[in-house]
PDB file of C-alpha atoms in Angstrom:
ATOM      1  CA  MET A   4    -125.627  67.229  35.084  1.00 84.00           C
ATOM      2  CA  GLU A   5    -125.089  70.733  35.155  1.00 90.00           C
ATOM      3  CA  VAL A   6    -127.254  73.190  33.296  1.00 90.00           C
ATOM      4  CA  HIS A   7    -126.898  76.793  32.552  1.00 94.00           C
ATOM      5  CA  PHE A   8    -130.093  79.021  32.439  1.00 95.00           C
ATOM      6  CA  ALA A   9    -130.231  82.721  31.438  1.00 97.00           C
ATOM      7  CA  PRO A  10    -130.188  85.031  34.300  1.00 97.00           C
ATOM      8  CA  GLU A  11    -134.036  85.996  34.025  1.00 97.00           C
ATOM      9  CA  LEU A  12    -135.049  82.424  33.845  1.00 96.00           C
ATOM     10  CA  GLN A  13    -132.767  81.399  36.959  1.00 96.00           C
ATOM     11  CA  ALA A  14    -134.277  84.194  38.767  1.00 97.00           C
ATOM     12  CA  LYS A  15    -137.673  83.069  38.264  1.00 96.00           C
ATOM     13  CA  ILE A  16    -136.791  79.287  39.181  1.00 95.00           C
ATOM     14  CA  ASP A  17    -135.031  80.772  42.129  1.00 96.00           C
ATOM     15  CA  GLN A  18    -138.170  82.514  43.416  1.00 96.00           C
ATOM     16  CA  LEU A  19    -140.422  79.395  42.720  1.00 94.00           C
ATOM     17  CA  VAL A  20    -137.881  77.347  45.010  1.00 95.00           C
ATOM     18  CA  ALA A  21    -138.184  79.937  47.254  1.00 96.00           C
ATOM     19  CA  ASP A  22    -142.105  80.335  47.258  1.00 96.00           C
ATOM     20  CA  SER A  23    -142.939  76.533  47.155  1.00 95.00           C
ATOM     21  CA  GLY A  24    -140.159  75.270  49.066  1.00 95.00           C
ATOM     22  CA  CYS A  25    -139.800  72.884  46.545  1.00 95.00           C
ATOM     23  CA  PRO A  26    -135.827  71.346  46.024  1.00 95.00           C
ATOM     24  CA  MET A  27    -134.790  72.799  42.343  1.00 93.00           C
ATOM     25  CA  GLU A  28    -134.008  68.961  41.194  1.00 93.00           C
ATOM     26  CA  ALA A  29    -137.925  68.402  42.001  1.00 95.00           C
ATOM     27  CA  LEU A  30    -139.198  71.460  40.030  1.00 94.00           C
ATOM     28  CA  LEU A  31    -137.268  71.175  36.970  1.00 94.00           C
ATOM     29  CA  GLU A  32    -137.710  67.264  36.807  1.00 95.00           C
ATOM     30  CA  ASP A  33    -141.135  67.609  37.080  1.00 95.00           C
ATOM     31  CA  ALA A  34    -141.243  70.672  34.723  1.00 95.00           C
ATOM     32  CA  LEU A  35    -139.334  68.375  31.869  1.00 95.00           C
ATOM     33  CA  GLU A  36    -141.600  65.381  32.623  1.00 98.00           C
ATOM     34  CA  ALA A  37    -144.430  67.751  31.827  1.00 98.00           C
ATOM     35  CA  TYR A  38    -142.671  69.288  28.902  1.00 98.00           C
ATOM     36  CA  ILE A  39    -141.545  65.787  27.333  1.00 98.00           C
ATOM     37  CA  ALA A  40    -144.991  64.432  27.712  1.00 98.00           C
ATOM     38  CA  ASP A  41    -146.392  67.499  25.956  1.00 98.00           C
ATOM     39  CA  LEU A  42    -144.062  67.000  23.129  1.00 98.00           C
ATOM     40  CA  ALA A  43    -144.644  63.400  22.804  1.00 98.00           C
ATOM     41  CA  GLN A  44    -148.541  64.168  22.488  1.00 98.00           C
ATOM     42  CA  ALA A  45    -147.824  66.871  19.606  1.00 98.00           C
ATOM     43  CA  ARG A  46    -145.550  64.345  17.955  1.00 97.00           C
ATOM     44  CA  GLU A  47    -148.449  61.759  18.116  1.00 97.00           C
ATOM     45  CA  MET A  48    -150.669  64.246  16.595  1.00 97.00           C
ATOM     46  CA  LEU A  49    -148.682  65.582  13.790  1.00 96.00           C
ATOM     47  CA  ASP A  50    -147.938  62.101  13.172  1.00 97.00           C
ATOM     48  CA  SER A  51    -151.389  60.971  12.898  1.00 96.00           C
ATOM     49  CA  ARG A  52    -152.320  63.899  10.716  1.00 93.00           C
ATOM     50  CA  TYR A  53    -149.680  63.139   8.397  1.00 94.00           C
ATOM     51  CA  ASP A  54    -150.886  59.706   8.057  1.00 95.00           C
ATOM     52  CA  ASP A  55    -154.310  61.114   7.499  1.00 95.00           C
ATOM     53  CA  LEU A  56    -153.076  63.428   4.706  1.00 93.00           C
ATOM     54  CA  LYS A  57    -151.018  60.554   2.735  1.00 94.00           C
ATOM     55  CA  GLY A  58    -153.523  58.135   3.133  1.00 94.00           C
ATOM     56  CA  GLY A  59    -156.021  60.498   1.718  1.00 93.00           C
ATOM     57  CA  LYS A  60    -158.410  60.428   4.757  1.00 94.00           C
ATOM     58  CA  VAL A  61    -158.319  64.517   4.802  1.00 92.00           C
ATOM     59  CA  LYS A  62    -157.921  66.792   2.152  1.00 91.00           C
ATOM     60  CA  PRO A  63    -155.227  69.534   2.415  1.00 91.00           C
ATOM     61  CA  ILE A  64    -156.249  73.317   2.286  1.00 92.00           C
ATOM     62  CA  PRO A  65    -153.978  75.434  -0.073  1.00 94.00           C
ATOM     63  CA  GLY A  66    -152.247  78.044   2.079  1.00 95.00           C
ATOM     64  CA  ASP A  67    -154.110  80.881   0.561  1.00 96.00           C
ATOM     65  CA  GLU A  68    -157.557  79.788   1.089  1.00 96.00           C
ATOM     66  CA  VAL A  69    -156.486  78.933   4.915  1.00 96.00           C
ATOM     67  CA  GLU A  70    -154.926  83.094   4.923  1.00 96.00           C
ATOM     68  CA  ALA A  71    -158.128  84.372   3.284  1.00 96.00           C
ATOM     69  CA  TYR A  72    -160.373  82.591   5.872  1.00 96.00           C
ATOM     70  CA  PHE A  73    -158.435  84.024   8.943  1.00 96.00           C
ATOM     71  CA  ARG A  74    -158.331  87.631   7.609  1.00 96.00           C
ATOM     72  CA  GLU A  75    -162.188  87.573   6.856  1.00 95.00           C
ATOM     73  CA  LYS A  76    -162.440  86.228  10.105  1.00 94.00           C
ATOM     74  CA  SER A  77    -160.323  88.628  11.800  1.00 94.00           C
ATOM     75  CA  ALA A  78    -161.668  91.780   9.478  1.00 93.00           C
ATOM     76  CA  ALA A  79    -165.070  90.649  10.777  1.00 91.00           C
ATOM     77  CA  ARG A  80    -164.496  90.399  14.374  1.00 89.00           C
ATOM     78  CA  ARG A  81    -162.502  93.860  14.302  1.00 89.00           C
ATOM     79  CA  LYS A  82    -165.926  95.284  12.738  1.00 88.00           C
ATOM     80  CA  ARG A  83    -168.104  93.817  15.879  1.00 82.00           C
ATOM     81  CA  PRO A  84    -168.772  96.330  19.045  1.00 77.00           C
ATOM     82  CA  VAL A  85    -166.156  96.035  21.646  1.00 70.00           C
ATOM     83  CA  HIS A  86    -168.343  94.612  24.054  1.00 73.00           C
ATOM     84  CA  ASP A  87    -169.586  92.062  21.727  1.00 67.00           C
ATOM     85  CA  ARG A  88    -166.128  90.626  21.677  1.00 58.00           C
ATOM     86  CA  VAL A  89    -165.234  87.363  23.748  1.00 60.00           C
TER      87      VAL A  89
END
């Protein structure tokens, strides 16, 4: 298989290969394996949450309520002194 990357990404890969001494194929295989595992985990979580919604186990929250919650939280955080923000 032949894969072409954007020049910026290729430069980062080349630098990682040089710094680690690990062959490019091994680095890319490890990266793809981790990415696919993360993707599968996210998919399982989304499927589970969808099943919970469809089964009535959880109640959906209207988008405007979510937006209002985060706007209030953000406004409250902005009002706190900088040294209290973590």
